[in-house]
GROMACS .gro file of C-alpha atoms in nm:
model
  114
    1UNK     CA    1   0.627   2.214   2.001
    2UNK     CA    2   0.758   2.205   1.643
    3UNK     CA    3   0.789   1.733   1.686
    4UNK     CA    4   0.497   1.685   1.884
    5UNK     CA    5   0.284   1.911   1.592
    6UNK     CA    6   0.458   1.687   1.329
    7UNK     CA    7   0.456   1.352   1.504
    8UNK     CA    8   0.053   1.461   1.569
    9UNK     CA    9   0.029   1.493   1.244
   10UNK     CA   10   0.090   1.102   1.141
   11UNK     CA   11   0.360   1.100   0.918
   12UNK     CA   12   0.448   0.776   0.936
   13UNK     CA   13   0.808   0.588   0.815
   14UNK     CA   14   0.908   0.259   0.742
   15UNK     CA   15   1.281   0.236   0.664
   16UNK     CA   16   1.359  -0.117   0.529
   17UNK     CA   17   1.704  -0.296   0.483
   18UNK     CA   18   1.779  -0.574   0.281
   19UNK     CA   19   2.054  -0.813   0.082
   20UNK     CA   20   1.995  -0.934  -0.251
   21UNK     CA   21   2.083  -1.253  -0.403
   22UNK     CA   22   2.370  -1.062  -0.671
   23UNK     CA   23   2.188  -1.318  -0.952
   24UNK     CA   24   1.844  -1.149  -0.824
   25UNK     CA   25   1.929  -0.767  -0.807
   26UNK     CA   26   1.802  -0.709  -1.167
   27UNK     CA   27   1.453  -0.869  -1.115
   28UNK     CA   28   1.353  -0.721  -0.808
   29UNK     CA   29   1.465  -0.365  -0.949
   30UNK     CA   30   1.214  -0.443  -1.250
   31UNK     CA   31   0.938  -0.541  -0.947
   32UNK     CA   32   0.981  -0.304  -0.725
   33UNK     CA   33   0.904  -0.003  -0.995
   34UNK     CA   34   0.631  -0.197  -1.116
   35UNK     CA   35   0.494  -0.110  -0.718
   36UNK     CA   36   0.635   0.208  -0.658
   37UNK     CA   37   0.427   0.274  -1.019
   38UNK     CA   38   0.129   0.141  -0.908
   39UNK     CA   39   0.157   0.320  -0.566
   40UNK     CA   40   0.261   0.705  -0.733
   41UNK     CA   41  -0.052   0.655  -0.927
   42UNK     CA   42  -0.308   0.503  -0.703
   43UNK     CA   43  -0.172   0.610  -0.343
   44UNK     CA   44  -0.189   0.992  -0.296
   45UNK     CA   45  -0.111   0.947   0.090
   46UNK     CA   46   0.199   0.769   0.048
   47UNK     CA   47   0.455   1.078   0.073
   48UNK     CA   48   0.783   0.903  -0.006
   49UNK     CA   49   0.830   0.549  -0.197
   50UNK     CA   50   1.177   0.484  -0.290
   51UNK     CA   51   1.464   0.208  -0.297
   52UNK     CA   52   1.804   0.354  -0.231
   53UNK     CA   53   2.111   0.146  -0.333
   54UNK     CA   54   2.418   0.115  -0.128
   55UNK     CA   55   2.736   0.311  -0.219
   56UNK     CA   56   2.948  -0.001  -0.050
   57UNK     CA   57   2.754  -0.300  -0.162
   58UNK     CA   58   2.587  -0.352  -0.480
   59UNK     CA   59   2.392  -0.624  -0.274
   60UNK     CA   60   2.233  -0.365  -0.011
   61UNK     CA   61   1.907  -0.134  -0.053
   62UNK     CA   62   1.669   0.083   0.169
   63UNK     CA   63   1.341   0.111   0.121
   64UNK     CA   64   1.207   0.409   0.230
   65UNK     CA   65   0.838   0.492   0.264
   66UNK     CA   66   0.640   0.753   0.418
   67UNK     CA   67   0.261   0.785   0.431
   68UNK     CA   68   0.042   1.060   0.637
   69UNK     CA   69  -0.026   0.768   0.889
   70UNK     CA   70   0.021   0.401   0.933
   71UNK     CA   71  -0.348   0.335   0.840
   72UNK     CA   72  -0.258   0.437   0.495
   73UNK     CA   73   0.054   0.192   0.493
   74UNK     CA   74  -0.200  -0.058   0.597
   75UNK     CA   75  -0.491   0.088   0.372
   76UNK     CA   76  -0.477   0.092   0.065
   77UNK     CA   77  -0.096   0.014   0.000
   78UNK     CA   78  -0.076  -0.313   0.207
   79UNK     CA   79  -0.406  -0.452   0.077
   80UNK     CA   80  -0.359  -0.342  -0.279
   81UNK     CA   81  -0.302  -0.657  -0.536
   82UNK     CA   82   0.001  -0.522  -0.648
   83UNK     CA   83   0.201  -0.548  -0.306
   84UNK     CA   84   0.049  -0.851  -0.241
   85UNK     CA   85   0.200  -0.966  -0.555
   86UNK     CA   86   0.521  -0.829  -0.475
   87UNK     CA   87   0.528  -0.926  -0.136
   88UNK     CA   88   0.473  -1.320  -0.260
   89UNK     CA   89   0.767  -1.280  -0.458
   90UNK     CA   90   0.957  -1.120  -0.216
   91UNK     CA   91   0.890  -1.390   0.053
   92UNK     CA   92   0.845  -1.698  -0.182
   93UNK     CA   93   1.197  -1.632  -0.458
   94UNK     CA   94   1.491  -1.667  -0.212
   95UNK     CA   95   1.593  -1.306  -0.340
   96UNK     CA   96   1.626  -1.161   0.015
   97UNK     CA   97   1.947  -1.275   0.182
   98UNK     CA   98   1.877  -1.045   0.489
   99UNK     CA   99   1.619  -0.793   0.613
  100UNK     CA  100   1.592  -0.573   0.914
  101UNK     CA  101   1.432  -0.187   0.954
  102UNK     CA  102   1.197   0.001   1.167
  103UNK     CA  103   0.895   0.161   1.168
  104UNK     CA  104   0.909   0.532   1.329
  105UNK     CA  105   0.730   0.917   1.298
  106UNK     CA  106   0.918   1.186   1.188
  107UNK     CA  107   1.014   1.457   1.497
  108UNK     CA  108   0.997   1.743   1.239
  109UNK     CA  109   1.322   1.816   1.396
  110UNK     CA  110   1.529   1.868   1.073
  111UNK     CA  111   1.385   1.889   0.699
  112UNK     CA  112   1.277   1.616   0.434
  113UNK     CA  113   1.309   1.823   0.098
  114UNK     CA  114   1.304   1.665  -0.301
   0.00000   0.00000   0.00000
């Protein structure tokens, strides 16, 4: 009863992986807390917005967001000018060597706690 109450509720995940270009590590540091900025201050339903560095490659990060539902991943954060501006950059600079991730809801098995 405890995951289905939980997973009911919405709380949607997106758990991103990606390699950087070494030469492009810097830069998209500097972008990506120009978003996650832009989405503490203006996004009140995104719960979790953070890029996690690897402890075995100084190439590899995980993005980790999670909103009260996917229609607040997809409204306001996806339509908001300053993902759309990171998201050209992202797609258009050759940073990103790889990416893979899912989407998922949490169980509420277990404990998210900052």
């Amino acid at each position: 009863a405890l995951g289905r109450s939980r997973v009911a509720m919405g709380i949607f995940c997106l758990y991103i992986r990606v390699k950087l270009k070494v030469e492009m590590i810097d830069e998209f540091k500097a972008r990506w807390g120009i978003l996650a900025t832009h989405v503490k201050a203006n996004e009140p339903s995104t719960l979790s917005y953070e890029l996690c560095a690897s402890d075995q490659a100084e190439d590899e990060f995980m993005i980790v967001e999670r909103y009260h539902s996917r229609a607040d991943l997809e409204n306001p954060h996806q339509r908001s000018a300053e993902f759309l501006s990171f998201k050209a950059w992202w797609t258009e600079s050759g940073a990103v060597v790889e990416k893979s991730g899912m989407s998922c809801f949490e169980t509420g098995i277990g404990y998210a706690e900052k």
